Tab-separated table of C-alpha atoms and ligand atoms in Angstrom:
chain	number	residue	atom	x	y	z
K	1219	UNK	CA	22.372	14.745	-9.692
K	1220	UNK	CA	21.657	12.353	-6.832
K	1221	UNK	CA	18.169	13.509	-5.912
K	1222	UNK	CA	15.107	14.493	-7.846
K	1223	UNK	CA	11.461	14.587	-6.838
K	1224	UNK	CA	8.592	14.838	-9.324
K	1225	UNK	CA	5.222	15.772	-7.937
K	1226	UNK	CA	2.284	14.621	-10.013
K	1227	UNK	CA	-0.351	15.604	-7.539
K	1228	UNK	CA	-2.066	18.641	-9.008
K	1229	UNK	CA	-3.613	19.888	-5.752
K	1230	UNK	CA	-6.773	21.260	-7.365
K	1231	UNK	CA	-7.364	18.070	-9.361
K	1232	UNK	CA	-6.627	15.951	-6.261
K	1233	UNK	CA	-9.148	17.955	-4.276
K	1234	UNK	CA	-11.795	17.490	-7.003
K	1235	UNK	CA	-11.121	13.757	-7.091
K	1236	UNK	CA	-11.321	13.445	-3.323
K	1237	UNK	CA	-14.613	15.364	-3.311
K	1238	UNK	CA	-16.026	13.032	-5.985
K	1239	UNK	CA	-14.806	9.948	-4.082
K	1240	UNK	CA	-16.310	11.199	-0.811
K	1241	UNK	CA	-19.617	12.199	-2.389
K	1242	UNK	CA	-19.927	8.889	-4.256
K	1243	UNK	CA	-18.705	6.767	-1.355
K	1244	UNK	CA	-20.797	8.320	1.395
K	1245	UNK	CA	-24.056	8.615	-0.540
K	1246	UNK	CA	-24.053	4.964	-1.681
K	1247	UNK	CA	-26.170	2.299	0.028
K	1248	UNK	CA	-23.002	0.669	1.413
K	1249	UNK	CA	-20.986	3.691	2.471
K	1250	UNK	CA	-17.283	3.440	1.671
K	1251	UNK	CA	-14.078	5.465	1.377
K	1252	UNK	CA	-10.990	4.586	-0.729
K	1253	UNK	CA	-8.109	3.406	1.504
K	1254	UNK	CA	-5.544	5.631	-0.194
K	1255	UNK	CA	-6.974	8.466	1.944
K	1256	UNK	CA	-5.596	6.841	5.107
K	1257	UNK	CA	-2.138	8.130	4.319
K	1258	UNK	CA	-1.779	11.727	5.405
K	1259	UNK	CA	1.256	12.351	7.641
K	1260	UNK	CA	-0.560	11.095	10.758
K	1261	UNK	CA	-1.859	8.035	8.859
K	1262	UNK	CA	1.603	7.096	7.574
K	1263	UNK	CA	3.001	7.389	11.110
K	1264	UNK	CA	0.166	5.241	12.468
K	1265	UNK	CA	0.888	2.670	9.758
K	1266	UNK	CA	4.547	2.639	10.808
K	1267	UNK	CA	3.399	1.936	14.371
K	1268	UNK	CA	1.184	-0.879	13.072
K	1269	UNK	CA	4.219	-2.501	11.442
K	1270	UNK	CA	5.837	-2.755	14.892
K	1271	UNK	CA	2.846	-4.323	16.666
K	1272	UNK	CA	3.232	-7.888	17.954
K	1273	UNK	CA	-0.009	-8.907	16.176
K	1274	UNK	CA	0.944	-7.407	12.788
K	1275	UNK	CA	3.161	-10.181	11.385
K	1276	UNK	CA	3.365	-9.092	7.668
K	1277	UNK	CA	6.145	-6.504	7.959
K	1278	UNK	CA	8.602	-8.443	10.078
K	1279	UNK	CA	7.900	-11.682	8.188
K	1280	UNK	CA	8.489	-10.033	4.821
K	1281	UNK	CA	11.553	-8.226	6.112
K	1282	UNK	CA	13.117	-11.499	7.336
K	1283	UNK	CA	12.265	-13.166	4.017
K	1284	UNK	CA	13.909	-10.332	2.091
K	1285	UNK	CA	17.009	-10.601	4.236
K	1286	UNK	CA	17.167	-14.306	3.506
K	1287	UNK	CA	16.445	-14.432	-0.234
K	1288	UNK	CA	17.712	-11.176	-1.752
K	1289	UNK	CA	21.430	-12.044	-1.592
K	1290	UNK	CA	20.753	-15.227	-3.656
K	1291	UNK	CA	18.433	-13.384	-5.994
K	1292	UNK	CA	21.017	-10.732	-6.837
K	1293	UNK	CA	23.505	-13.441	-7.848
K	1294	UNK	CA	21.339	-14.138	-10.901
K	1295	UNK	CA	19.640	-10.764	-11.296
K	1296	UNK	CA	21.570	-7.680	-10.210
K	1297	UNK	CA	19.434	-4.569	-10.820
K	1298	UNK	CA	20.738	-1.060	-11.612
K	1299	UNK	CA	17.314	0.523	-11.340
K	1300	UNK	CA	14.784	-0.196	-8.576
K	1301	UNK	CA	11.220	1.117	-8.806
K	1302	UNK	CA	8.982	0.714	-5.754
K	1303	UNK	CA	5.219	1.231	-5.584
K	1304	UNK	CA	3.723	2.517	-2.304
K	1305	UNK	CA	7.256	2.773	-0.923
K	1306	UNK	CA	6.260	4.533	2.307
K	1307	UNK	CA	9.208	4.740	4.704
K	1308	UNK	CA	11.343	2.414	2.469
K	1309	UNK	CA	12.358	0.577	5.620
K	1310	UNK	CA	12.386	-2.924	4.087
K	1311	UNK	CA	13.856	-1.606	0.838
K	1312	UNK	CA	17.162	-1.320	2.665
K	1313	UNK	CA	17.436	-5.141	2.720
K	1314	UNK	CA	17.468	-4.931	-1.096
K	1315	UNK	CA	19.760	-1.883	-1.337
K	1316	UNK	CA	22.262	-3.650	0.927
K	1317	UNK	CA	22.210	-6.764	-1.248
K	1318	UNK	CA	22.638	-4.865	-4.536
K	1319	UNK	CA	25.625	-3.008	-3.072
K	1320	UNK	CA	24.165	0.508	-3.285
K	1321	UNK	CA	26.893	1.705	-0.903
K	1322	UNK	CA	29.483	1.304	-3.694
K	1323	UNK	CA	27.663	0.513	-6.964
K	1324	UNK	CA	25.648	3.220	-8.775
K	1325	UNK	CA	22.000	2.248	-8.385
K	1326	UNK	CA	18.935	4.384	-9.014
K	1327	UNK	CA	15.934	4.090	-6.708
K	1328	UNK	CA	12.502	5.324	-7.879
K	1329	UNK	CA	9.986	5.288	-4.996
K	1330	UNK	CA	6.366	6.061	-5.914
K	1331	UNK	CA	3.898	7.122	-3.219
K	1332	UNK	CA	1.015	9.529	-2.577
K	1333	UNK	CA	2.641	10.741	0.649
K	1334	UNK	CA	5.229	13.370	-0.303
K	1335	UNK	CA	6.488	14.084	3.206
K	1336	UNK	CA	7.258	10.425	3.891
K	1337	UNK	CA	9.017	10.085	0.505
K	1338	UNK	CA	11.171	13.140	1.187
K	1339	UNK	CA	12.144	11.956	4.648
K	1340	UNK	CA	13.066	8.457	3.488
K	1341	UNK	CA	14.981	9.763	0.436
K	1342	UNK	CA	17.130	11.940	2.711
K	1343	UNK	CA	17.902	8.954	4.943
K	1344	UNK	CA	18.736	6.626	2.039
K	1345	UNK	CA	21.000	9.156	0.280
K	1346	UNK	CA	23.012	9.505	3.444
K	1347	UNK	CA	23.292	5.787	4.066
K	1348	UNK	CA	24.076	4.730	0.450
K	1349	UNK	CA	26.705	7.038	-1.132
K	1350	UNK	CA	26.383	5.460	-4.619
K	1351	UNK	CA	22.578	5.654	-4.670
K	1352	UNK	CA	20.539	8.195	-6.617
K	1353	UNK	CA	16.872	8.730	-5.813
K	1354	UNK	CA	14.220	9.853	-8.275
K	1355	UNK	CA	11.057	10.072	-6.184
K	1356	UNK	CA	7.632	10.227	-7.824
K	1357	UNK	CA	4.757	11.639	-5.781
K	1358	UNK	CA	1.520	10.365	-7.248
K	1359	UNK	CA	-1.200	7.753	-7.317
K	1360	UNK	CA	0.144	4.447	-8.629
K	1361	UNK	CA	-3.289	3.694	-10.058
K	1362	UNK	CA	-3.029	6.716	-12.353
K	1363	UNK	CA	0.513	8.035	-12.674
K	1364	UNK	CA	2.636	5.085	-13.836
K	1365	UNK	CA	3.328	6.891	-17.119
K	1366	UNK	CA	5.459	9.330	-15.094
K	1367	UNK	CA	7.859	6.678	-13.865
K	1368	UNK	CA	11.129	7.477	-15.705
K	1369	UNK	CA	12.291	5.010	-18.405
K	1370	UNK	CA	14.533	2.177	-17.227
K	1371	UNK	CA	18.210	2.807	-16.709
K	1372	UNK	CA	19.842	-0.610	-17.006
K	1373	UNK	CA	18.375	-3.731	-15.443
K	1374	UNK	CA	15.164	-2.890	-13.705
K	1375	UNK	CA	13.558	-4.441	-10.648
K	1376	UNK	CA	10.037	-3.270	-9.816
K	1377	UNK	CA	8.996	-3.907	-6.217
K	1378	UNK	CA	5.557	-3.896	-4.678
K	1379	UNK	CA	5.953	-4.987	-1.072
K	1380	UNK	CA	3.858	-5.265	2.066
K	1381	UNK	CA	0.897	-6.911	0.279
K	1382	UNK	CA	-0.387	-3.436	-0.612
K	1383	UNK	CA	-1.613	-5.183	-3.796
K	1384	UNK	CA	-4.168	-6.795	-1.450
K	1385	UNK	CA	-5.776	-3.414	-0.780
K	1386	UNK	CA	-7.030	-3.400	-4.382
K	1387	UNK	CA	-9.933	-5.417	-5.735
K	1388	UNK	CA	-9.479	-7.863	-8.591
K	1389	UNK	CA	-9.952	-5.532	-11.611
K	1390	UNK	CA	-7.723	-2.862	-10.039
K	1391	UNK	CA	-5.055	-5.481	-9.274
K	1392	UNK	CA	-5.075	-6.635	-12.887
K	1393	UNK	CA	-4.814	-3.053	-14.184
K	1394	UNK	CA	-1.962	-2.213	-11.822
K	1395	UNK	CA	0.017	-5.408	-12.477
K	1396	UNK	CA	-0.359	-4.883	-16.227
K	1397	UNK	CA	0.981	-1.356	-15.707
K	1398	UNK	CA	3.914	-2.715	-13.697
K	1399	UNK	CA	4.649	-5.292	-16.396
K	1400	UNK	CA	4.829	-2.399	-18.885
K	1401	UNK	CA	7.446	-0.686	-16.683
K	1402	UNK	CA	9.773	-3.654	-17.195
K	1403	UNK	CA	12.170	-3.359	-20.133
K	1404	UNK	CA	11.205	-6.702	-21.702
K	1405	UNK	CA	12.236	-10.183	-20.547
K	1406	UNK	CA	15.254	-8.910	-18.639
K	1407	UNK	CA	13.219	-7.180	-15.948
K	1408	UNK	CA	11.747	-8.544	-12.737
K	1409	UNK	CA	8.868	-7.806	-10.399
K	1410	UNK	CA	9.240	-8.564	-6.696
K	1411	UNK	CA	5.769	-8.796	-5.188
K	1412	UNK	CA	4.956	-9.323	-1.493
K	1413	UNK	CA	1.652	-11.076	-0.769
K	1414	UNK	CA	0.007	-11.959	2.522
K	1415	UNK	CA	-1.288	-15.536	2.564
K	1416	UNK	CA	-4.589	-17.111	3.629
K	1417	UNK	CA	-4.155	-18.493	7.151
K	1418	UNK	CA	-5.813	-19.157	10.512
K	1419	UNK	CA	-8.615	-16.627	10.958
K	1420	UNK	CA	-7.582	-15.834	14.548
K	1421	UNK	CA	-4.138	-14.674	13.419
K	1422	UNK	CA	-5.621	-12.569	10.637
K	1423	UNK	CA	-8.217	-10.997	12.879
K	1424	UNK	CA	-5.706	-10.077	15.594
K	1425	UNK	CA	-3.417	-8.436	13.009
K	1426	UNK	CA	-6.211	-6.002	12.115
K	1427	UNK	CA	-7.639	-5.495	15.605
K	1428	UNK	CA	-4.617	-5.128	17.893
K	1429	UNK	CA	-4.842	-4.892	21.655
K	1430	UNK	CA	-3.239	-1.432	21.800
K	1431	UNK	CA	-5.846	0.044	19.422
K	1432	UNK	CA	-3.345	1.412	16.882
K	1433	UNK	CA	-5.271	-0.083	13.944
K	1434	UNK	CA	-8.456	1.477	15.379
K	1435	UNK	CA	-6.742	4.891	15.377
K	1436	UNK	CA	-5.415	4.295	11.841
K	1437	UNK	CA	-8.925	3.426	10.665
K	1438	UNK	CA	-10.527	6.437	12.374
K	1439	UNK	CA	-7.845	8.781	11.029
K	1440	UNK	CA	-9.465	8.622	7.583
K	1441	UNK	CA	-12.306	10.688	9.086
K	1442	UNK	CA	-9.812	13.386	10.147
K	1443	UNK	CA	-8.528	13.447	6.564
K	1444	UNK	CA	-12.083	13.858	5.233
K	1445	UNK	CA	-12.939	16.516	7.848
K	1446	UNK	CA	-9.952	18.589	6.798
K	1447	UNK	CA	-10.489	18.149	3.067
K	1448	UNK	CA	-14.208	18.910	2.854
K	1449	UNK	CA	-14.830	20.874	6.029
K	1450	UNK	CA	-16.590	17.982	7.727
K	1451	UNK	CA	-17.631	17.456	11.317
K	1452	UNK	CA	-17.176	13.697	11.692
K	1453	UNK	CA	-16.443	12.754	15.298
K	1454	UNK	CA	-13.982	9.888	14.816
K	1455	UNK	CA	-14.550	8.533	18.368
K	1456	UNK	CA	-18.254	8.079	17.563
K	1457	UNK	CA	-17.239	5.352	15.076
K	1458	UNK	CA	-16.203	1.895	16.265
K	1459	UNK	CA	-13.377	0.048	14.509
K	1460	UNK	CA	-14.662	-3.254	13.114
K	1461	UNK	CA	-12.286	-5.634	11.335
K	1462	UNK	CA	-13.263	-9.164	10.318
K	1463	UNK	CA	-12.204	-11.873	7.898
K	1464	UNK	CA	-14.627	-12.468	5.041
K	1465	UNK	CA	-13.752	-16.059	4.295
K	1466	UNK	CA	-15.752	-16.371	1.063
K	1467	UNK	CA	-13.918	-13.378	-0.422
K	1468	UNK	CA	-10.562	-14.174	1.291
K	1469	UNK	CA	-10.208	-10.656	2.630
K	1470	UNK	CA	-10.029	-8.731	5.851
K	1471	UNK	CA	-12.570	-5.935	5.797
K	1472	UNK	CA	-12.187	-2.828	7.910
K	1473	UNK	CA	-15.271	-0.788	8.673
K	1474	UNK	CA	-16.156	2.188	10.876
K	1475	UNK	CA	-19.480	1.593	12.604
K	1476	UNK	CA	-21.715	4.365	13.956
K	1477	UNK	CA	-23.080	2.899	17.176
K	1478	UNK	CA	-25.567	5.740	17.542
K	1479	UNK	CA	-27.399	7.841	14.953
K	1480	UNK	CA	-25.137	10.491	13.441
K	1481	UNK	CA	-25.661	13.435	11.107
K	1482	UNK	CA	-22.387	14.561	9.612
K	1483	UNK	CA	-22.128	17.858	7.805
K	1484	UNK	CA	-19.650	18.056	4.896
K	1485	UNK	CA	-19.544	21.825	4.420
K	1486	UNK	CA	-17.614	22.004	1.157
K	1487	UNK	CA	-19.903	19.460	-0.465
K	1488	UNK	CA	-23.123	21.009	0.869
K	1489	UNK	CA	-24.064	17.534	2.106
K	1490	UNK	CA	-25.347	16.048	5.343
K	1491	UNK	CA	-24.650	12.334	5.690
K	1492	UNK	CA	-26.947	10.457	8.049
K	1493	UNK	CA	-26.056	7.223	9.811
K	1494	UNK	CA	-28.550	4.854	11.429
K	1495	UNK	CA	-27.283	3.153	14.609
K	1496	UNK	CA	-25.115	0.262	13.432
K	1497	UNK	CA	-24.568	1.687	9.940
K	1498	UNK	CA	-20.960	1.601	8.742
K	1499	UNK	CA	-18.382	2.946	6.312
K	1500	UNK	CA	-16.278	0.298	4.569
K	1501	UNK	CA	-12.759	1.729	4.579
K	1502	UNK	CA	-10.439	-1.081	3.481
K	1503	UNK	CA	-10.176	-4.576	2.058
K	1504	UNK	CA	-6.994	-6.519	2.564
K	1505	UNK	CA	-7.091	-9.592	0.336
K	1506	UNK	CA	-5.186	-12.713	1.315
K	1507	UNK	CA	-3.655	-14.967	-1.331
K	1508	UNK	CA	-2.718	-18.546	-2.228
K	1509	UNK	CA	-0.002	-19.637	-4.636
K	1510	UNK	CA	-2.467	-20.736	-7.388
K	1511	UNK	CA	-4.323	-17.433	-6.962
K	1512	UNK	CA	-1.083	-15.468	-7.342
K	1513	UNK	CA	-0.092	-17.454	-10.437
K	1514	UNK	CA	-3.456	-16.683	-12.028
K	1515	UNK	CA	-3.231	-13.014	-11.039
K	1516	UNK	CA	0.235	-12.768	-12.610
K	1517	UNK	CA	-0.818	-14.637	-15.763
K	1518	UNK	CA	-3.778	-12.253	-16.176
K	1519	UNK	CA	-1.214	-9.434	-16.389
K	1520	UNK	CA	1.076	-11.379	-18.794
K	1521	UNK	CA	3.576	-12.131	-16.052
K	1522	UNK	CA	4.997	-15.494	-15.052
K	1523	UNK	CA	6.133	-16.660	-11.681
K	1524	UNK	CA	9.896	-17.217	-11.543
K	1525	UNK	CA	10.346	-17.860	-7.816
K	1526	UNK	CA	8.082	-18.291	-4.808
K	1527	UNK	CA	9.505	-17.874	-1.305
K	1528	UNK	CA	7.542	-18.321	1.913
K	1529	UNK	CA	8.496	-18.110	5.572
K	1530	UNK	CA	8.492	-21.357	7.591
K	1531	UNK	CA	5.033	-20.623	9.068
K	1532	UNK	CA	3.551	-20.006	5.591
K	1533	UNK	CA	2.341	-16.551	6.574
K	1534	UNK	CA	3.706	-14.412	3.757
K	1535	UNK	CA	5.180	-14.923	0.284
K	1536	UNK	CA	7.677	-13.044	-1.826
K	1537	UNK	CA	7.140	-13.697	-5.492
K	1538	UNK	CA	9.599	-12.980	-8.252
K	1539	UNK	CA	7.914	-12.581	-11.632
K	1540	UNK	CA	8.996	-11.784	-15.201
K	1541	UNK	CA	7.152	-10.787	-18.379
K	1542	UNK	CA	5.473	-13.926	-19.782
G	220	SAH	N1	5.750	-0.457	1.273
G	220	SAH	C1	5.630	-0.138	2.684
G	220	SAH	C2	4.420	0.736	2.998
G	220	SAH	C3	3.089	0.039	2.871
G	220	SAH	S1	1.755	1.096	3.414
G	220	SAH	C4	5.574	-1.419	3.468
G	220	SAH	O1	5.512	-2.483	2.849
G	220	SAH	O2	5.608	-1.369	4.695
G	220	SAH	C5	1.051	1.502	1.878
G	220	SAH	C6	1.788	2.634	1.191
G	220	SAH	O3	1.217	2.815	-0.094
G	220	SAH	C7	1.670	3.965	1.931
G	220	SAH	O4	2.938	4.581	1.992
G	220	SAH	C8	0.689	4.774	1.083
G	220	SAH	O5	0.942	6.167	1.124
G	220	SAH	C9	0.917	4.188	-0.292
G	220	SAH	N2	-0.275	4.223	-1.151
G	220	SAH	C10	-1.512	3.747	-0.869
G	220	SAH	N3	-2.330	3.908	-1.935
G	220	SAH	C11	-1.565	4.503	-2.900
G	220	SAH	C12	-1.826	4.915	-4.231
G	220	SAH	N4	-3.037	4.755	-4.778
G	220	SAH	N5	-0.816	5.458	-4.949
G	220	SAH	C13	0.435	5.624	-4.403
G	220	SAH	N6	0.731	5.259	-3.142
G	220	SAH	C14	-0.249	4.699	-2.404
G	221	AVI	C1	-0.726	-1.263	3.491
G	221	AVI	N1	-1.550	-2.446	3.655
G	221	AVI	C2	-0.952	-3.618	3.004
G	221	AVI	C3	-1.948	-2.724	5.047
G	221	AVI	C4	-2.737	-4.058	5.131
G	221	AVI	O1	-2.334	-4.903	5.919
G	221	AVI	O2	-3.682	-4.234	4.373
G	221	AVI	C5	-2.770	-1.600	5.619
G	221	AVI	C6	-3.321	-1.917	6.976
G	221	AVI	N2	-4.579	-1.844	7.309
G	221	AVI	C7	-4.723	-2.189	8.559
G	221	AVI	N3	-3.552	-2.536	9.035
G	221	AVI	C8	-2.642	-2.351	8.064
């Protein structure tokens, strides 16, 4: 069987969780929403548009790095089984599938993502392009459902690209990396982790506040998701996109700012959320890393750095790690 999809999103439980997250997040002093709710179909498509923006350097930088280093990497570590967290459109994954010879050699690919439609579409594309590939897709939250990733079949490479790790705070990063370490079948397994690096603030800021306003639309789209899920009447255009670099915390923060007073009714929750002019919802953190910081983060999850590759401008790093 070349294709299997396991769906671990129990819709009723998901709905309850979302309601709890929204209630907790929007009734707190600093209002916030978890960034995983960006990714409905429209949000995933907006993210794909972000990856093509001139200001958004991470995707093309990481893709070029993959192209450059993966052929060498597979000379010493040739995986049979590739697990990818937050796989999305699996666009960059193809650099890896090419290098491992998935056109001819039997390789299993296990993408994990909350967005089922995107996973299905990319699986169909990959199965057509790589005749020796099998795909076992897992629809679920990587912060909760790692136990459902099938056991390794041969040499396993776990990938977590795009610096999506940077959308988690420190305790969540440690929990997730520990979980990823446990997916590796002992010392003969590898983790390929993409991390965005600390750099000139102007470059960072532009990447999260592009001239065409695609990141603004991506940010506002979370309000459409909430409106649909809890029968809300947020007016996304009444919220201004605000992205800035918090230097002390080494993270980009994205917020949605109500420039005028707003009262938002969330019908299903029986709640009215009030905003003072200037009050905001914190929707995303995107942490930026340094090599010592990454080494510490890996060590905290009992992983050790095996290789560190950066692009010539020092914008982005691909890290190969193994169980310590
Ligand atoms: N790996 C791709 C996509 C990154 S966008 C790239 O590097 O370009 C982040 C992806 O992670 C989206 O596809 C989103 O649906 C997924 N995602 C975000 N939070 C998630 C979570 N908690 N569990 C599973 N997938 C998640
Ligand atoms: C998916 N993630 C790594 C992106 C990032 O850069 O933090 C999401 C994103 N947010 C705004 N632009 C892109």
